[in-house]
Structure formats: C-alpha cells, structure tokens
mmCIF file of C-alpha atoms in Angstrom:
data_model
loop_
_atom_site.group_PDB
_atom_site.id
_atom_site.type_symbol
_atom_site.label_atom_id
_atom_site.label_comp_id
_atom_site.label_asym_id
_atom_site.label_seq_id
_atom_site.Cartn_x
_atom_site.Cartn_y
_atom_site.Cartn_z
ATOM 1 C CA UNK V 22 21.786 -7.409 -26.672
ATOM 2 C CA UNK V 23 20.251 -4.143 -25.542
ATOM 3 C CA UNK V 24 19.119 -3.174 -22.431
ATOM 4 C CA UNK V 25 16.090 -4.745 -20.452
ATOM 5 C CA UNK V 26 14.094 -4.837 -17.332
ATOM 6 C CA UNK V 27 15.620 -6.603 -14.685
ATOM 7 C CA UNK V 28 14.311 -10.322 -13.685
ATOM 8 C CA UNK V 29 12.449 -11.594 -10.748
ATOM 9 C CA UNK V 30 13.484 -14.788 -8.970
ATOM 10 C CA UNK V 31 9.820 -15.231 -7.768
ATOM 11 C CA UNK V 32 7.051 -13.876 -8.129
ATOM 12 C CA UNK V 33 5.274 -10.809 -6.152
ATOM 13 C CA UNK V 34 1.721 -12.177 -6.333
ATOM 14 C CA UNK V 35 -0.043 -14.924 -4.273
ATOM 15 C CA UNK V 36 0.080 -17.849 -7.210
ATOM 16 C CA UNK V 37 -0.805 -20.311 -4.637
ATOM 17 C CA UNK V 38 -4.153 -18.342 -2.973
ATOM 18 C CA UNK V 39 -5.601 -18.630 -6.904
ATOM 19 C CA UNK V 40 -3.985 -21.464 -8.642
ATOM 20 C CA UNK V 41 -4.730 -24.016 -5.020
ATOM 21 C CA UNK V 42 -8.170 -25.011 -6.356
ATOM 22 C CA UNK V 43 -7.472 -25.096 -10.086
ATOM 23 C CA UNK V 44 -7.478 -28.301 -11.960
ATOM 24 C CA UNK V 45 -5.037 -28.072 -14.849
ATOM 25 C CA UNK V 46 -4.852 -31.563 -16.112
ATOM 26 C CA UNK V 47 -4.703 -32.297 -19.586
ATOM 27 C CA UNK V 48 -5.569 -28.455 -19.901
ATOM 28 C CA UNK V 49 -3.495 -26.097 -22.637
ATOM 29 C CA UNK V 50 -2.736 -22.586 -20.847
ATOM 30 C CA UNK V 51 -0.542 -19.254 -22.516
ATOM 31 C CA UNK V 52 0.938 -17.102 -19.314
ATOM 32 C CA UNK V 53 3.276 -14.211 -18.972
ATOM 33 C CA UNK V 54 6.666 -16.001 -18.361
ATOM 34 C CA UNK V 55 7.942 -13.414 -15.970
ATOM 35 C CA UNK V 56 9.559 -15.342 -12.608
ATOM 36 C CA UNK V 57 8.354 -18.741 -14.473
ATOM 37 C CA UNK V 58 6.354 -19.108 -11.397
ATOM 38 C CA UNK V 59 3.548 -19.022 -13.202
ATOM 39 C CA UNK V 60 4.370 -21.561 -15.162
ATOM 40 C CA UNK V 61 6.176 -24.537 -12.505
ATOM 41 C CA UNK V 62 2.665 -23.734 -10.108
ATOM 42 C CA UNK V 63 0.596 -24.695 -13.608
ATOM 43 C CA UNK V 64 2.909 -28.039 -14.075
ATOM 44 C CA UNK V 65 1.714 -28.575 -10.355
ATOM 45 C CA UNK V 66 -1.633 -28.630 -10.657
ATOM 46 C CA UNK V 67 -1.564 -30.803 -14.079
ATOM 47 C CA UNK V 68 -0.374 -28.224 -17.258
ATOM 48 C CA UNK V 69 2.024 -30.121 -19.639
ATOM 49 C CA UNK V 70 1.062 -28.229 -22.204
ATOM 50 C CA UNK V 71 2.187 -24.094 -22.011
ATOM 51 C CA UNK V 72 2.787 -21.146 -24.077
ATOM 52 C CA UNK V 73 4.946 -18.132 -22.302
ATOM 53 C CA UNK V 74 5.421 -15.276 -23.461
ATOM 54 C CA UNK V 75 7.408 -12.004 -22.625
ATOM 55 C CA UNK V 76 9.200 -8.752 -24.721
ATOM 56 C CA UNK V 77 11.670 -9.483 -22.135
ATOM 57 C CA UNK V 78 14.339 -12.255 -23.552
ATOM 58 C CA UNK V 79 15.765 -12.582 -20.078
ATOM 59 C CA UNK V 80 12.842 -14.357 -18.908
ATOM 60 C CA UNK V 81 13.738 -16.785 -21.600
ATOM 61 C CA UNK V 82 16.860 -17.803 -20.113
ATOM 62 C CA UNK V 83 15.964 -17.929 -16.436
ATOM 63 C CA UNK V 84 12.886 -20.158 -17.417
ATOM 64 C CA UNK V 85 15.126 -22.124 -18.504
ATOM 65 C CA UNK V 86 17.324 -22.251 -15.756
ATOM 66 C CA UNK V 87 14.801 -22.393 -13.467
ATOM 67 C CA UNK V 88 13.356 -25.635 -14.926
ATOM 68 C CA UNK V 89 16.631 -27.258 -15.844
ATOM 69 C CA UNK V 90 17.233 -27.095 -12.180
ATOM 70 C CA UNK V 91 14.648 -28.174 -10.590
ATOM 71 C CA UNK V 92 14.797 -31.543 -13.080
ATOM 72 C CA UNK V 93 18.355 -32.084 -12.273
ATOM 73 C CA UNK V 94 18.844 -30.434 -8.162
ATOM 74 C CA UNK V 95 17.205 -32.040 -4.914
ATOM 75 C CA UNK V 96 14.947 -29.778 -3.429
ATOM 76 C CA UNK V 97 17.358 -28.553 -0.596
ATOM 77 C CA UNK V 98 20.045 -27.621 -3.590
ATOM 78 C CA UNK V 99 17.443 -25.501 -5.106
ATOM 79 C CA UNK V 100 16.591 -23.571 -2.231
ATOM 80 C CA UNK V 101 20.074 -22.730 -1.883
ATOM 81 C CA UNK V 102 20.382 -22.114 -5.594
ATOM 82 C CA UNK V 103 18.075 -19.626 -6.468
ATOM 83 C CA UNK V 104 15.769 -18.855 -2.993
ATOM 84 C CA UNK V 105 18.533 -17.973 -0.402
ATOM 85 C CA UNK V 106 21.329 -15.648 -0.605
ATOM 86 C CA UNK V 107 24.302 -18.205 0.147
ATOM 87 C CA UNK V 108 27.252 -19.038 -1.393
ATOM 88 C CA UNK V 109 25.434 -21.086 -3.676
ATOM 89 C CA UNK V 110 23.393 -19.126 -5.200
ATOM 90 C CA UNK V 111 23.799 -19.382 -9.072
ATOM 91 C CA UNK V 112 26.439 -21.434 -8.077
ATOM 92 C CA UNK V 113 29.210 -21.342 -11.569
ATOM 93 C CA UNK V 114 29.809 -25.092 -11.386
ATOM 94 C CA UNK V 115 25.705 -25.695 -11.185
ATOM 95 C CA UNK V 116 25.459 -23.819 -14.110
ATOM 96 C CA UNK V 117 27.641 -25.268 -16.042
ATOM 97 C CA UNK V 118 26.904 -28.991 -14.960
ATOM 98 C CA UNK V 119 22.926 -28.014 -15.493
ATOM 99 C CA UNK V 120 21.847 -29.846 -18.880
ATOM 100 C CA UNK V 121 19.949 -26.495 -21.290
ATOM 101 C CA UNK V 122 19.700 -24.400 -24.063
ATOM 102 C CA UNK V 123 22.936 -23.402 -25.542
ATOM 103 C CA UNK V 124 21.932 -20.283 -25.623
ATOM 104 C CA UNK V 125 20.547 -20.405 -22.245
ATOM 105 C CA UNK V 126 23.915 -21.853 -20.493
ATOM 106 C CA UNK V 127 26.270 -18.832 -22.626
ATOM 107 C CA UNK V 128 24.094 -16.227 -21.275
ATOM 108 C CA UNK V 129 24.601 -17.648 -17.839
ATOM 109 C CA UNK V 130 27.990 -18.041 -18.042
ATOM 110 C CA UNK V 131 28.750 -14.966 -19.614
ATOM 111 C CA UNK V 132 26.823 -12.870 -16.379
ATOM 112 C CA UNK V 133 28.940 -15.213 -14.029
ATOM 113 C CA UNK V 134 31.943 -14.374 -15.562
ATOM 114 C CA UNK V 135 31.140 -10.609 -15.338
ATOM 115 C CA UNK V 136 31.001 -11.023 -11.497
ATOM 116 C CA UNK V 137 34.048 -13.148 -11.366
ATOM 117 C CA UNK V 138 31.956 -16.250 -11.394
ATOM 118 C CA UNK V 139 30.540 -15.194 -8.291
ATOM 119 C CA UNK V 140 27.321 -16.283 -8.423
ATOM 120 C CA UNK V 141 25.974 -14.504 -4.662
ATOM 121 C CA UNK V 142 27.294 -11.174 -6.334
ATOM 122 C CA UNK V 143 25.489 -11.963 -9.666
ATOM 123 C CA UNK V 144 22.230 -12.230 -7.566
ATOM 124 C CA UNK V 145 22.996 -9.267 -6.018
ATOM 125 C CA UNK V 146 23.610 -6.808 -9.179
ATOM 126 C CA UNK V 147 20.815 -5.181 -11.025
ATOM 127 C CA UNK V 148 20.418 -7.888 -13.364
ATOM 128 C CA UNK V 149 17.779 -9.169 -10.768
ATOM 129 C CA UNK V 150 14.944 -7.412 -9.169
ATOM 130 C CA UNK V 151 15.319 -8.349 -5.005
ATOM 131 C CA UNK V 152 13.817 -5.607 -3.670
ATOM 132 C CA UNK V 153 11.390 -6.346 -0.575
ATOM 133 C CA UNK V 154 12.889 -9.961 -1.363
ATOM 134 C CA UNK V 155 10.869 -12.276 1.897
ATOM 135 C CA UNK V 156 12.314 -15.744 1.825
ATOM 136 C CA UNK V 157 9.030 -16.814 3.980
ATOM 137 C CA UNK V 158 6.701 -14.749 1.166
ATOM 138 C CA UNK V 159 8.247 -16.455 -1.407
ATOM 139 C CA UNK V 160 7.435 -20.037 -0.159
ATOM 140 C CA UNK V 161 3.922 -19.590 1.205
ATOM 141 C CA UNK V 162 3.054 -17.767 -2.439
ATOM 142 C CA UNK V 163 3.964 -20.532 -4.371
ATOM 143 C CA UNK V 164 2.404 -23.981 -4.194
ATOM 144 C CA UNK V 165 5.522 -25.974 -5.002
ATOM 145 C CA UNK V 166 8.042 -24.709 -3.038
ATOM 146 C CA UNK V 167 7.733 -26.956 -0.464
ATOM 147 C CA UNK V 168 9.230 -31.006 -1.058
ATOM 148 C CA UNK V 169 6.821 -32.810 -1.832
ATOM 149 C CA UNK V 170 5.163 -30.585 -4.262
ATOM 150 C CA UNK V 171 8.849 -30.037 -5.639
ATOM 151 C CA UNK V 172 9.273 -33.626 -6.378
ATOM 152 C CA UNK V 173 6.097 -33.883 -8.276
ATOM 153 C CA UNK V 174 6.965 -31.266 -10.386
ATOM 154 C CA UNK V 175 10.579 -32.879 -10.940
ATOM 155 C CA UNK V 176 8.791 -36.316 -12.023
ATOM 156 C CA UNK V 177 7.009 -34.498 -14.468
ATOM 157 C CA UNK V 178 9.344 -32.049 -16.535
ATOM 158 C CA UNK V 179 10.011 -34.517 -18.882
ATOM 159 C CA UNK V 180 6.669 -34.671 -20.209
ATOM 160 C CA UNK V 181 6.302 -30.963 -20.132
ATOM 161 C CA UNK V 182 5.949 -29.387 -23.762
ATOM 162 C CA UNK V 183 6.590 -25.523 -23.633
ATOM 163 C CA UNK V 184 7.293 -22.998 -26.110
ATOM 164 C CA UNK V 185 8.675 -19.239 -25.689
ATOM 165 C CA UNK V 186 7.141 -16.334 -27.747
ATOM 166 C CA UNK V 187 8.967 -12.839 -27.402
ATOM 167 C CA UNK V 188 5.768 -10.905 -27.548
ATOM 168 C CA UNK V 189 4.388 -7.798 -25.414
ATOM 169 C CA UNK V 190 0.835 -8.722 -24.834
ATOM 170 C CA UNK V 191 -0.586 -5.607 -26.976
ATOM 171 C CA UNK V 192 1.111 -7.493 -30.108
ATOM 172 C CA UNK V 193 0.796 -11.226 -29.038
ATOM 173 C CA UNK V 194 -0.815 -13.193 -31.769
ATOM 174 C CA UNK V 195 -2.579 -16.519 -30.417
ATOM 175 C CA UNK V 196 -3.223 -18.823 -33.237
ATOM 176 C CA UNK V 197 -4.315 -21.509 -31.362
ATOM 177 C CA UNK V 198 -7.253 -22.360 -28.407
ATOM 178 C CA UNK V 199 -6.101 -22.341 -24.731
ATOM 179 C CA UNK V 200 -8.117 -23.500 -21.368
ATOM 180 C CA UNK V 201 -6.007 -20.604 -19.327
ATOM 181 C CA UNK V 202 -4.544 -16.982 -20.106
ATOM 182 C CA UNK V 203 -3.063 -15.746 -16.940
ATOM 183 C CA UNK V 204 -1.372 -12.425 -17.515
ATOM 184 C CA UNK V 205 0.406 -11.650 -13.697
ATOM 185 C CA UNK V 206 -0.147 -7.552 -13.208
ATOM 186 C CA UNK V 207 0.541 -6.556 -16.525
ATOM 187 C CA UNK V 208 -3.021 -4.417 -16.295
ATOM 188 C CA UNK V 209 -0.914 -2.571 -13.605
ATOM 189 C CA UNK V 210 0.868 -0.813 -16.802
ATOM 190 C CA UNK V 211 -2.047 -0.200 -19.365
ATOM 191 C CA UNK V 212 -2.035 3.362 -19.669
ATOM 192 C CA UNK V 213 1.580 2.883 -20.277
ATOM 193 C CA UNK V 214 0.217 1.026 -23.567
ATOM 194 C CA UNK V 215 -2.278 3.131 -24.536
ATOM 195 C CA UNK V 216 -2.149 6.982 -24.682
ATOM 196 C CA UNK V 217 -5.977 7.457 -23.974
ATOM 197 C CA UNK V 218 -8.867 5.245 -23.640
ATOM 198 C CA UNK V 219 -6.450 2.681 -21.761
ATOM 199 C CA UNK V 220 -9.290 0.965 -19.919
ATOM 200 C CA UNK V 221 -11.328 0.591 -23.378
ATOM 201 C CA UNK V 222 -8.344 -0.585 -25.619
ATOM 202 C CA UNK V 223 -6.965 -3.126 -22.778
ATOM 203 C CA UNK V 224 -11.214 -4.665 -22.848
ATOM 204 C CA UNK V 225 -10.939 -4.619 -26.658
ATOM 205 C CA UNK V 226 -7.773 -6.311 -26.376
ATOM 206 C CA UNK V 227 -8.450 -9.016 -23.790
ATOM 207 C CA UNK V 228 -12.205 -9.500 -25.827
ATOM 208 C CA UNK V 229 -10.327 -10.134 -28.736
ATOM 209 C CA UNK V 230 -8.022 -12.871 -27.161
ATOM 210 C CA UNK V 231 -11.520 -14.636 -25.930
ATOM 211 C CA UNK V 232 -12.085 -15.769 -29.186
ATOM 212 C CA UNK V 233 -9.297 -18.263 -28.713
ATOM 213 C CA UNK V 234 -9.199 -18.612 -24.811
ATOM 214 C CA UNK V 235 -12.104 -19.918 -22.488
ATOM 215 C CA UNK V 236 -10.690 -18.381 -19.018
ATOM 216 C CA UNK V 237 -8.662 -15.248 -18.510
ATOM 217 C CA UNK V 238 -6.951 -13.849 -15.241
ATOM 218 C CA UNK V 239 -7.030 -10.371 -16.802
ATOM 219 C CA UNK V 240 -5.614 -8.539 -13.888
ATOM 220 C CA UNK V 241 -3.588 -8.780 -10.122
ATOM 221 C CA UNK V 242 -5.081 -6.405 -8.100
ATOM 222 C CA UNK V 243 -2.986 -5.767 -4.796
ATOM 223 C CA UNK V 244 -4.911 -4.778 -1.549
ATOM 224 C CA UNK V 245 -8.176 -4.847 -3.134
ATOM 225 C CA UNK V 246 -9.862 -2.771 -0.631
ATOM 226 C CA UNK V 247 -7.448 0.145 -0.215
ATOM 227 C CA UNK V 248 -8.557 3.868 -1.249
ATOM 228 C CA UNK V 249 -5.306 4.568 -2.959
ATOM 229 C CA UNK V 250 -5.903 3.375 -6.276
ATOM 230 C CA UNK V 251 -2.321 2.502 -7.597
ATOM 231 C CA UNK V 252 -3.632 2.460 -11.384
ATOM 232 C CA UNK V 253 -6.958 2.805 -13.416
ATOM 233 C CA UNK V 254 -6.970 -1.305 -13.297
ATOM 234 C CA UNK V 255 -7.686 -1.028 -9.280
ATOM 235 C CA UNK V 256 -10.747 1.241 -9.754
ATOM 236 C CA UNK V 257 -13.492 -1.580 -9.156
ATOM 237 C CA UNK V 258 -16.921 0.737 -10.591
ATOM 238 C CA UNK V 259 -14.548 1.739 -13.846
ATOM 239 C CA UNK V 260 -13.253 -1.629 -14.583
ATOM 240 C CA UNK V 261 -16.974 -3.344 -14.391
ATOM 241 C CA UNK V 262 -18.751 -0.668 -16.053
ATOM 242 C CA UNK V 263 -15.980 -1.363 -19.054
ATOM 243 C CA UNK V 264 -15.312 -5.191 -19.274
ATOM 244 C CA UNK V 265 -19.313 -6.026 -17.608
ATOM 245 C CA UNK V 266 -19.753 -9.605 -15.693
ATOM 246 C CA UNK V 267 -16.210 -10.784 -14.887
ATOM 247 C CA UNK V 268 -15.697 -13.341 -11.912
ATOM 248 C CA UNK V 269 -13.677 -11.800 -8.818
ATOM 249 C CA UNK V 270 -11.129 -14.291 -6.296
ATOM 250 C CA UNK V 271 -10.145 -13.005 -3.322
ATOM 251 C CA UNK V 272 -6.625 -14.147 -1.555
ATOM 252 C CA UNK V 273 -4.697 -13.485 1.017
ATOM 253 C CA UNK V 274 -2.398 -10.632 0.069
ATOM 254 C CA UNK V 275 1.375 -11.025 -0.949
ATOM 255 C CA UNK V 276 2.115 -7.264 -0.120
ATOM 256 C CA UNK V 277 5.007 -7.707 3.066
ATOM 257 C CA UNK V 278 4.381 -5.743 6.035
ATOM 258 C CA UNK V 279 0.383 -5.881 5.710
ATOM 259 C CA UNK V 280 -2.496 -6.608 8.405
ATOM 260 C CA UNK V 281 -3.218 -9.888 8.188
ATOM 261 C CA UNK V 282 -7.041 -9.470 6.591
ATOM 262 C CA UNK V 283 -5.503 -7.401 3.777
ATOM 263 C CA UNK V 284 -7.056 -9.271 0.462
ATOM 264 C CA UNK V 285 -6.051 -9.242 -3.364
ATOM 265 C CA UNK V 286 -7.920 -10.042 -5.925
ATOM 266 C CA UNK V 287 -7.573 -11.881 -9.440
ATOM 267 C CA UNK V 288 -10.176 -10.616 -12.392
ATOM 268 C CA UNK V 289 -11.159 -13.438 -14.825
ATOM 269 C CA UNK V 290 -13.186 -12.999 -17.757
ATOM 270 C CA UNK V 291 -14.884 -16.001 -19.274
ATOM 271 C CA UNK V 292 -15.370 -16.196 -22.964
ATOM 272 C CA UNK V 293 -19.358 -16.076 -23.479
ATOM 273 C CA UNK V 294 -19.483 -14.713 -20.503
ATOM 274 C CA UNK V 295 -22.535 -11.679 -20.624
ATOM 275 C CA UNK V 296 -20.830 -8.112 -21.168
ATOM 276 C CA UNK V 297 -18.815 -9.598 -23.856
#
C-alpha cells in the first residue's frame, strides 16, 4: 500500500452546531468518510442508509473500527479506546476481540504490531493526525459522544446499511438520488483540484451532483467573519456571485483558543434552488 494522508480520530468541524436540528429519518445521505464522524452523528439523527466516500483507504478501515466498536464497547470503553490517550487506546486485545472486516482487523493488527502492539504509541505516530487534539472540543462537536446519545446509536448499527467508495470528489460518480451530500472542508482544497477557474469548476462540479442530490453542505467555512481569507472558498462576495442563492448556517466555531462569539458557517446549495 502506498503512502497516504494521515487519519483523524474526530473531526475538526462543529458536526453537532449543523447536524442538531436535522431530521435524517428514513433519509439516504453520501458524505466524505473522513473521521466517520460524519457519518455516526447522521445514524443519530435517523440515517440508516449512507454512502462514504474517500481517495483515502485508511478511512476505510477506521470507519470500520470506529463502528465495530461502538456496537460491541460500553460507552466508558470507547472513550478510553479511541478519545483519551490511556493505556487503552487501540487497545491490541480490543482489536482483535472487535467482530470486522478481515481486511479491516489485518490492517489493524499489522500497525499494532509495528509499535509493539502498543496501541498508546500507535495513536501517537504519524499514522494519525492529533494535532491541536481538545478532548473537551471533541465531545461538545459531536452530538453522540455523550451516553445516552451513544447508546442510541449502538441500538441501531445493526440496521445500518453503508457502503465505501474510494473516490476523490472531482471523480465521484453518484448513480443514485440522495436527501444529503455533506462534503466536511474539502472546498478548503479546490484550487488544489483545479489549476485555474477553481471557484467555477468546483460550482460546475457541485451543479452537476444536484441532479442526483436535493441538499448539499458544499463547504466548512472556519471563523466566518475573519479578514484573513484562508482560501478562495472563504471569500463570501466571490463564492455568491459564482454558485448564486445558497442557504448560509451559522455555529459556534470549533477553532480552539477562539473568543467565544467566533462563528463558522456551513454553505448548502439546494437543487432547484435559483442561481442554478
């Protein structure tokens, strides 16, 4: 396997400020896989039916270590599984108890026994992405990591019906309709993707996935009102002269360190939506 980006335990954005009033039941929904977070806050509020996607094939595997153990851990083991930095994180006799994908559970292994089946130092090598890592973040930017919204999610993994594309999103091919596209910060690296006209190409993209999909969270905007615009995605005039009416959610921002008032923002574009 070559090399890839490193994976995040959780996720950097504030899932719970824009999934909290969402009503996914009995709703289909195609998201970045990423942390997975994504993914366990759409089970949450209703989602049994998801399409994740990444180029990454890492993601792959810790989605499905990620669900495995919340189905089979109390909430308590979790924490101390994959949340805090203890002697049980990635714990080598978890893993290997944990019911998964082959494939899954020798990848696993195989990383443990590269840190001596150490599974603290495994969370600590570069195979993971901890920087800025807030334990308190974390939890209050993601709906179910708390115990009772844990334990609904546990009680409903076995209905869950989820299917993994290796795709980047330039070449990600829906063939089906979807209720939900959310798509984390990818926008953050557009003119990565495209070598001019970035802004242009990533409308005619996300247009062209409309025909399929009735709501999509096109963007993760971080500190919405700062000056510094950290890409082309952040500049508000640009991005609304190019994609036209598009709906805008404030939150509460997941940046550490922060005044309190500092706000991101999602961008969702609605199919038939005017400007499209």
């Amino acid at each position: 396997m070559g090399k890839f980006s490193s994976i995040y335990l959780f996720t950097t954005e504030n899932i719970a400020g824009y999934m909290e009033d969402l009503d996914l039941t009995d709703k289909k929904i195609i998201t970045v896989t990423g942390s997975s977070d994504h993914i366990i806050n759409a089970i949450l509020k209703g989602c049994l039916d998801i399409t994740t996607f990444d180029i990454n094939p890492l993601t792959k595997y810790y989605m499905d270590l990620k669900l495995c153990a919340i189905k089979e851990l109390s909430y308590d083991d979790f924490l101390d599984f994959l949340l805090y930095d203890t002697d049980k994180s990635f714990d080598y006799e978890i893993v290997k108890r944990i019911k998964m994908d082959q494939e899954s559970k020798d990848f696993w292994l195989k990383e443990l026994l590269k840190n001596n089946n150490n599974g603290k130092k495994m969370r600590n090598s570069n195979l993971f992405n901890i920087k800025h890592f807030n334990i308190k973040n974390k939890i209050e930017c993601n709906l179910y990591l708390n115990k009772e919204n844990y334990d609904i999610i546990k009680n409903r993994l076995s209905l869950l019906k989820i299917r993994f594309i290796r795709s980047n999103l330039k070449d990600l091919k829906i063939d089906e309709n979807y209720d939900y596209m959310f798509l984390s910060n990818i926008s953050d690296y557009i003119e990565a993707f495209y070598k001019d006209r970035c802004l242009d190409n990533y409308k005619n993209l996300i247009f062209g996935f409309l025909q399929k999909v009735r709501y999509i969270y096109f963007a993760y905007i971080y500190d919405i009102n700062s000056k510094t615009k950290r890409s082309i995605i952040d500049d508000l005039e640009k991005v609304t002269n190019c994609f036209g009416k598009f709906k805008i959610r404030r939150i509460k921002s997941a940046l550490l360190n922060y005044d309190k008032d500092t706000e991101d923002a999602v961008f969702i574009k609605e199919a038939n939506e005017d400007g499209k």
